[in-house]
Structures are given as structure tokens and as C-alpha cells.
Amino acid sequence: MMKPTFKFNAVGIISFAVLCALFYWLCPAIGQPVLRYTVYGVFLVVAFSACFVVVKFK
């Protein structure tokens, strides 16, 4: 059985910051503020999960 756990470490924090910076730099800004912040929020959640969620098998 898989159990997701959050693991905070230096590599996860650095990779999260790099992913956010690359996304902000590479993606063009959307004109509508509400849509722009929605897209940024979804990306932040996905990047956070990818950097910090560790799946352990039991």
C-alpha cells in the first residue's frame, strides 16, 4: 500500500524555487489578473507536490 508523506529538505526547497522561477520567466503573463493568479496557484500546488511529496510503500 502506498502512503504519501511530505518530506522537507534543502533539495526540495531549491527545486521548488527553481521551478517557480522558470515558470514565471518562461510563461507569458496572462492579461486577466484572476486567470493569471489561478494558473500560478495551480502551478504552485503541482510544483510543491512534485518537490515535497514522497511515496512510501507499506
Short mmCIF file of N, CA and C in Angstrom, two decimals:
data_model
loop_
_atom_site.label_atom_id
_atom_site.label_comp_id
_atom_site.label_asym_id
_atom_site.label_seq_id
_atom_site.Cartn_x
_atom_site.Cartn_y
_atom_site.Cartn_z
N MET A 1 0.84 -1.18 0.00
CA MET A 1 0.00 0.00 0.00
C MET A 1 0.88 1.24 0.00
N MET A 2 0.55 2.20 -0.84
CA MET A 2 1.34 3.42 -0.92
C MET A 2 0.80 4.47 0.05
N LYS A 3 1.72 5.17 0.67
CA LYS A 3 1.33 6.22 1.62
C LYS A 3 2.13 7.48 1.30
N PRO A 4 1.47 8.54 0.82
CA PRO A 4 2.20 9.77 0.53
C PRO A 4 2.57 10.50 1.82
N THR A 5 3.81 10.94 1.90
CA THR A 5 4.27 11.71 3.05
C THR A 5 5.01 12.94 2.54
N PHE A 6 4.98 14.00 3.32
CA PHE A 6 5.70 15.21 2.96
C PHE A 6 7.08 15.19 3.60
N LYS A 7 8.09 15.47 2.80
CA LYS A 7 9.46 15.49 3.29
C LYS A 7 10.09 16.82 2.91
N PHE A 8 10.40 17.63 3.90
CA PHE A 8 11.02 18.92 3.64
C PHE A 8 12.54 18.77 3.74
N ASN A 9 13.22 19.15 2.67
CA ASN A 9 14.68 19.12 2.69
C ASN A 9 15.21 20.23 1.80
N ALA A 10 16.50 20.44 1.81
CA ALA A 10 17.11 21.53 1.06
C ALA A 10 16.92 21.34 -0.45
N VAL A 11 17.05 20.10 -0.93
CA VAL A 11 16.90 19.85 -2.36
C VAL A 11 15.48 20.16 -2.81
N GLY A 12 14.50 19.79 -2.01
CA GLY A 12 13.11 20.08 -2.35
C GLY A 12 12.82 21.57 -2.38
N ILE A 13 13.35 22.31 -1.42
CA ILE A 13 13.13 23.75 -1.37
C ILE A 13 13.80 24.44 -2.56
N ILE A 14 15.04 24.03 -2.88
CA ILE A 14 15.75 24.64 -4.01
C ILE A 14 15.05 24.31 -5.33
N SER A 15 14.66 23.06 -5.50
CA SER A 15 13.99 22.70 -6.76
C SER A 15 12.63 23.37 -6.88
N PHE A 16 11.93 23.55 -5.78
CA PHE A 16 10.66 24.28 -5.81
C PHE A 16 10.88 25.72 -6.24
N ALA A 17 11.89 26.38 -5.69
CA ALA A 17 12.18 27.76 -6.05
C ALA A 17 12.59 27.87 -7.52
N VAL A 18 13.40 26.93 -7.99
CA VAL A 18 13.84 26.95 -9.39
C VAL A 18 12.66 26.73 -10.33
N LEU A 19 11.79 25.77 -10.00
CA LEU A 19 10.62 25.52 -10.84
C LEU A 19 9.71 26.75 -10.92
N CYS A 20 9.50 27.40 -9.79
CA CYS A 20 8.64 28.59 -9.78
C CYS A 20 9.28 29.72 -10.59
N ALA A 21 10.58 29.91 -10.44
CA ALA A 21 11.26 30.96 -11.19
C ALA A 21 11.23 30.68 -12.69
N LEU A 22 11.47 29.43 -13.08
CA LEU A 22 11.42 29.09 -14.50
C LEU A 22 10.02 29.27 -15.08
N PHE A 23 9.02 28.87 -14.32
CA PHE A 23 7.65 29.03 -14.80
C PHE A 23 7.32 30.51 -14.98
N TYR A 24 7.70 31.34 -14.02
CA TYR A 24 7.41 32.77 -14.10
C TYR A 24 8.16 33.41 -15.26
N TRP A 25 9.39 32.93 -15.51
CA TRP A 25 10.22 33.52 -16.56
C TRP A 25 9.81 33.06 -17.95
N LEU A 26 9.48 31.77 -18.09
CA LEU A 26 9.21 31.21 -19.42
C LEU A 26 7.78 31.42 -19.89
N CYS A 27 6.83 31.44 -18.98
CA CYS A 27 5.43 31.57 -19.39
C CYS A 27 5.05 33.03 -19.51
N PRO A 28 4.42 33.40 -20.61
CA PRO A 28 3.99 34.80 -20.76
C PRO A 28 2.88 35.13 -19.76
N ALA A 29 2.87 36.36 -19.32
CA ALA A 29 1.86 36.79 -18.36
C ALA A 29 0.50 36.86 -19.05
N ILE A 30 -0.51 36.33 -18.39
CA ILE A 30 -1.87 36.37 -18.91
C ILE A 30 -2.46 37.73 -18.56
N GLY A 31 -3.20 38.32 -19.49
CA GLY A 31 -3.71 39.67 -19.31
C GLY A 31 -4.68 39.83 -18.16
N GLN A 32 -5.56 38.86 -17.96
CA GLN A 32 -6.56 38.97 -16.90
C GLN A 32 -5.96 38.54 -15.57
N PRO A 33 -5.98 39.40 -14.56
CA PRO A 33 -5.34 39.07 -13.27
C PRO A 33 -5.91 37.82 -12.60
N VAL A 34 -7.22 37.65 -12.66
CA VAL A 34 -7.83 36.50 -11.97
C VAL A 34 -7.36 35.20 -12.61
N LEU A 35 -7.38 35.13 -13.92
CA LEU A 35 -6.93 33.93 -14.62
C LEU A 35 -5.44 33.70 -14.42
N ARG A 36 -4.66 34.78 -14.43
CA ARG A 36 -3.21 34.66 -14.24
C ARG A 36 -2.90 34.07 -12.87
N TYR A 37 -3.52 34.60 -11.83
CA TYR A 37 -3.23 34.10 -10.48
C TYR A 37 -3.80 32.69 -10.26
N THR A 38 -4.86 32.34 -10.97
CA THR A 38 -5.38 30.97 -10.90
C THR A 38 -4.37 30.00 -11.50
N VAL A 39 -3.82 30.34 -12.66
CA VAL A 39 -2.83 29.48 -13.30
C VAL A 39 -1.58 29.37 -12.42
N TYR A 40 -1.12 30.51 -11.88
CA TYR A 40 0.04 30.48 -10.99
C TYR A 40 -0.22 29.64 -9.75
N GLY A 41 -1.41 29.74 -9.18
CA GLY A 41 -1.75 28.97 -7.99
C GLY A 41 -1.76 27.47 -8.26
N VAL A 42 -2.34 27.08 -9.39
CA VAL A 42 -2.36 25.66 -9.75
C VAL A 42 -0.93 25.15 -9.95
N PHE A 43 -0.10 25.95 -10.63
CA PHE A 43 1.28 25.53 -10.84
C PHE A 43 2.03 25.41 -9.51
N LEU A 44 1.81 26.34 -8.60
CA LEU A 44 2.48 26.28 -7.30
C LEU A 44 2.11 25.02 -6.54
N VAL A 45 0.85 24.64 -6.57
CA VAL A 45 0.42 23.42 -5.88
C VAL A 45 1.07 22.19 -6.51
N VAL A 46 1.08 22.13 -7.85
CA VAL A 46 1.68 20.98 -8.54
C VAL A 46 3.19 20.92 -8.28
N ALA A 47 3.87 22.07 -8.35
CA ALA A 47 5.32 22.09 -8.12
C ALA A 47 5.64 21.72 -6.68
N PHE A 48 4.83 22.21 -5.74
CA PHE A 48 5.03 21.88 -4.34
C PHE A 48 4.89 20.38 -4.12
N SER A 49 3.85 19.81 -4.70
CA SER A 49 3.63 18.37 -4.56
C SER A 49 4.76 17.57 -5.19
N ALA A 50 5.22 17.99 -6.35
CA ALA A 50 6.28 17.26 -7.04
C ALA A 50 7.58 17.32 -6.27
N CYS A 51 7.85 18.41 -5.58
CA CYS A 51 9.12 18.57 -4.87
C CYS A 51 9.11 17.93 -3.48
N PHE A 52 7.98 17.89 -2.82
CA PHE A 52 7.97 17.52 -1.41
C PHE A 52 7.22 16.25 -1.07
N VAL A 53 6.42 15.73 -1.99
CA VAL A 53 5.67 14.51 -1.66
C VAL A 53 6.53 13.29 -1.95
N VAL A 54 6.69 12.45 -0.96
CA VAL A 54 7.44 11.20 -1.11
C VAL A 54 6.47 10.06 -0.84
N VAL A 55 6.42 9.12 -1.75
CA VAL A 55 5.50 7.98 -1.59
C VAL A 55 6.28 6.83 -0.97
N LYS A 56 5.76 6.34 0.16
CA LYS A 56 6.39 5.22 0.84
C LYS A 56 5.49 4.00 0.71
N PHE A 57 6.09 2.86 0.51
CA PHE A 57 5.33 1.62 0.40
C PHE A 57 5.26 0.96 1.76
N LYS A 58 4.07 0.45 2.10
CA LYS A 58 3.90 -0.25 3.37
C LYS A 58 3.48 -1.67 3.11
#
